[in-house]
Amino acid sequence: MGLIIALNKGRIFKECLPLLAACDIAPDEDPDASRKLIFETRTGGHQIIIARSADVPTYVEHGVADIGITGKDTILEYGGAMGFYEMLDLGIGKCRMMTAGPVGVPEPAGVLRVATKFINITKDYYRQQGRQVSLIKLSGAMEIAPLLNLSDTIVDIVDTGNTLVANGLEARATICDISTRLIVNRASMKTKFDEVNGLISQLESVVAS
């Protein structure tokens, strides 16, 4: 049996398909024309699972997928028992995890109110800073939280920074750099060693070129 590969739906999925195609792994149907979430491949007997970003590490850790491709932010936020290895930076989907707040408005001296969907990353960051914070979990549109006086600052992924500017915010501290990573289930690393390492080697060559 081939490899089972879980891919982050959305932008990462679209950017990963050409990389996998260069390794002769391609879905047997056009994903854009189908509502299926599990695809067979044209060659190699592999399977491709299209999943929400937060579910990719779960699938890989529990052995549902041998390999997962998702953002570094998702891996950091996942935490958990980490039943997988992070093996390769694919060099796509590059951005930064940053703090941001209203332009020209200093942070308060007391407890800092922080809006984010990255609770674990934010908690770890401010713990290392020795800063006391009150975390407010939001699922999206973090930029409006300071405008509505819901938070003093936000922690979010920043690409161009245009959305921040449009909402009167400025990027401040960089927490970490983000890009798309390949992770491998620990058991699969042993039981499918040749196939896993073969794909990693192929992807390394594709990324390098």
Coordinates of C-alpha atoms in Angstrom, one line a residue:
M1 CA 0.0 0.0 0.0
G2 CA 1.2 3.5 -0.8
L3 CA 1.4 6.5 1.5
I4 CA -1.6 8.3 2.9
I5 CA -1.0 12.1 2.7
A6 CA -3.1 14.7 4.6
L7 CA -3.0 18.1 3.1
N8 CA -4.2 21.4 4.6
K9 CA -7.2 22.6 2.5
G10 CA -7.1 26.1 0.9
R11 CA -3.9 27.9 -0.1
I12 CA -1.5 25.3 1.1
F13 CA -3.3 22.6 -0.8
K14 CA -3.2 24.5 -4.0
E15 CA 0.5 25.3 -3.6
C16 CA 1.4 21.7 -2.6
L17 CA -0.2 20.0 -5.6
P18 CA 2.5 21.1 -8.1
L19 CA 5.2 19.9 -5.7
L20 CA 3.6 16.5 -5.3
A21 CA 2.9 16.3 -9.0
A22 CA 6.7 16.8 -9.6
C23 CA 7.1 13.6 -7.4
D24 CA 4.5 11.8 -9.6
I25 CA 1.8 12.0 -7.0
A26 CA -1.4 13.6 -8.3
P27 CA -5.1 13.0 -7.4
D28 CA -7.0 10.9 -9.9
E29 CA -9.8 13.5 -10.1
D30 CA -9.8 17.3 -10.3
P31 CA -10.3 18.4 -6.6
D32 CA -11.8 21.7 -7.8
A33 CA -14.6 19.8 -9.6
S34 CA -15.3 17.3 -6.8
R35 CA -16.7 17.5 -3.3
K36 CA -14.7 14.4 -2.2
L37 CA -12.2 14.8 0.6
I38 CA -10.3 11.6 0.0
F39 CA -8.7 11.0 -3.4
E40 CA -6.8 8.1 -4.9
T41 CA -3.7 8.9 -6.9
R42 CA -3.0 8.2 -10.6
T43 CA 0.2 6.3 -9.7
G44 CA 1.8 4.7 -6.7
G45 CA -1.4 3.6 -4.9
H46 CA -1.3 6.6 -2.6
Q47 CA -4.2 8.5 -1.0
I48 CA -4.6 12.2 -0.5
I49 CA -6.8 13.5 2.3
I50 CA -8.0 17.1 2.2
A51 CA -8.4 18.3 5.8
R52 CA -8.8 21.4 7.9
S53 CA -5.4 22.8 9.0
A54 CA -6.0 22.0 12.7
D55 CA -6.9 18.3 11.9
V56 CA -3.7 17.5 9.9
P57 CA -1.5 16.9 12.9
T58 CA -4.2 14.9 14.6
Y59 CA -4.5 12.6 11.5
V60 CA -0.8 12.1 11.4
E61 CA -0.3 11.6 15.2
H62 CA -3.0 9.0 15.3
G63 CA -1.7 7.2 12.2
V64 CA -4.7 7.9 10.0
A65 CA -2.2 9.6 7.6
D66 CA 1.5 8.7 7.2
I67 CA 2.4 12.2 6.1
G68 CA 0.9 15.6 6.7
I69 CA 1.6 18.9 5.0
T70 CA 0.5 22.0 7.0
G71 CA 1.7 25.3 8.3
K72 CA 4.3 25.7 11.1
D73 CA 1.7 27.8 13.0
T74 CA -0.7 24.7 13.1
I75 CA 2.1 22.5 14.4
L76 CA 3.1 25.0 17.1
E77 CA -0.5 25.5 18.2
Y78 CA -1.2 21.8 18.2
G79 CA 1.2 20.8 20.9
G80 CA 0.0 17.5 22.3
A81 CA 2.0 14.3 22.5
M82 CA 3.6 15.0 19.1
G83 CA 3.4 11.5 17.7
F84 CA 5.1 12.7 14.6
Y85 CA 8.4 14.1 13.2
E86 CA 8.7 17.4 11.5
M87 CA 10.9 16.5 8.5
L88 CA 11.0 19.2 5.9
D89 CA 10.4 22.9 5.3
L90 CA 8.7 23.2 1.9
G91 CA 9.5 26.8 1.6
I92 CA 6.0 27.9 0.6
G93 CA 3.3 29.8 2.5
K94 CA 5.9 32.1 4.1
C95 CA 4.6 34.6 6.6
R96 CA 5.1 35.7 10.2
M97 CA 3.3 35.3 13.5
M98 CA 3.3 38.7 15.1
T99 CA 1.8 41.0 17.7
A100 CA 0.0 44.0 16.5
G101 CA -1.9 47.0 18.0
P102 CA -3.3 50.4 17.2
V103 CA -0.9 52.8 15.6
G104 CA 0.8 55.0 18.1
V105 CA -1.0 53.6 21.1
P106 CA 1.3 52.2 23.8
E107 CA 0.4 48.9 25.5
P108 CA -1.0 49.3 29.0
A109 CA 1.3 48.6 31.9
G110 CA -1.0 46.2 33.7
V111 CA -2.7 43.0 32.4
L112 CA -2.6 43.0 28.6
R113 CA -5.7 41.9 26.8
V114 CA -4.8 39.9 23.7
A115 CA -7.1 38.6 21.0
T116 CA -6.0 35.6 19.0
K117 CA -7.0 32.2 17.6
F118 CA -3.5 30.9 18.5
I119 CA -4.0 30.5 22.2
N120 CA -1.1 28.1 22.9
I121 CA 1.4 30.1 20.8
T122 CA 0.4 33.4 22.4
K123 CA 0.4 31.9 26.0
D124 CA 3.9 30.6 25.5
Y125 CA 5.2 33.8 24.0
Y126 CA 4.0 36.1 26.8
R127 CA 5.1 33.6 29.4
Q128 CA 8.6 33.8 28.0
Q129 CA 8.2 37.6 28.1
G130 CA 7.2 37.5 31.7
R131 CA 4.0 39.4 30.8
Q132 CA 0.6 38.9 32.4
V133 CA -2.1 38.6 29.8
S134 CA -5.8 38.0 29.5
L135 CA -6.4 35.9 26.3
I136 CA -9.5 36.4 24.2
K137 CA -10.1 33.6 21.7
L138 CA -11.5 34.7 18.3
S139 CA -11.8 32.6 15.2
G140 CA -11.2 35.3 12.7
A141 CA -11.1 39.1 11.9
M142 CA -8.7 39.7 14.8
E143 CA -8.0 43.2 13.5
I144 CA -11.3 44.6 14.7
A145 CA -10.8 43.5 18.3
P146 CA -8.7 46.6 19.3
L147 CA -11.1 48.8 17.3
L148 CA -14.0 47.6 19.4
N149 CA -12.0 47.8 22.6
L150 CA -12.2 44.1 23.0
S151 CA -8.4 43.8 23.3
D152 CA -5.3 46.0 23.6
T153 CA -3.4 44.0 21.0
I154 CA -3.7 40.9 18.8
V155 CA -1.5 38.0 17.8
D156 CA -2.0 36.8 14.2
I157 CA -0.3 35.7 11.0
V158 CA 0.9 38.6 9.0
D159 CA 1.7 38.3 5.3
T160 CA 1.8 41.7 3.5
G161 CA 0.5 43.7 6.5
N162 CA -2.1 45.5 4.4
T163 CA -5.0 44.3 6.5
L164 CA -3.4 45.7 9.6
V165 CA -2.8 49.1 8.0
A166 CA -6.4 49.2 6.6
N167 CA -7.7 48.8 10.2
G168 CA -5.4 51.3 11.8
L169 CA -3.0 48.7 13.3
E170 CA 0.8 48.3 13.2
A171 CA 2.9 45.2 13.4
R172 CA 5.1 45.0 16.4
A173 CA 7.0 42.0 17.6
T174 CA 7.7 38.9 15.5
I175 CA 6.9 35.7 17.5
C176 CA 8.1 33.3 14.8
D177 CA 8.5 32.8 11.1
I178 CA 5.9 30.5 9.4
S179 CA 6.1 28.3 6.4
T180 CA 4.6 25.0 5.2
R181 CA 6.1 21.9 6.8
L182 CA 6.0 18.1 6.1
I183 CA 5.4 15.9 9.1
V184 CA 5.6 12.1 9.4
N185 CA 3.9 9.7 11.7
R186 CA 6.4 8.0 14.0
A187 CA 5.3 4.5 13.3
S188 CA 5.2 5.1 9.5
M189 CA 8.8 6.3 9.7
K190 CA 9.7 2.7 10.6
T191 CA 7.1 0.7 8.7
K192 CA 7.2 2.7 5.5
F193 CA 10.7 3.9 5.8
D194 CA 11.7 3.6 2.1
E195 CA 8.5 5.2 0.7
V196 CA 8.6 8.0 3.3
N197 CA 12.3 8.8 2.8
G198 CA 11.9 8.5 -1.0
L199 CA 9.2 11.1 -1.0
I200 CA 11.1 13.4 1.3
S201 CA 14.2 13.1 -1.0
Q202 CA 12.1 13.9 -4.0
L203 CA 10.5 16.9 -2.4
E204 CA 13.9 18.2 -1.2
S205 CA 15.1 18.2 -4.8
V206 CA 11.9 19.9 -6.0
V207 CA 12.1 22.6 -3.4
A208 CA 15.9 23.1 -4.0
S209 CA 15.2 23.6 -7.7

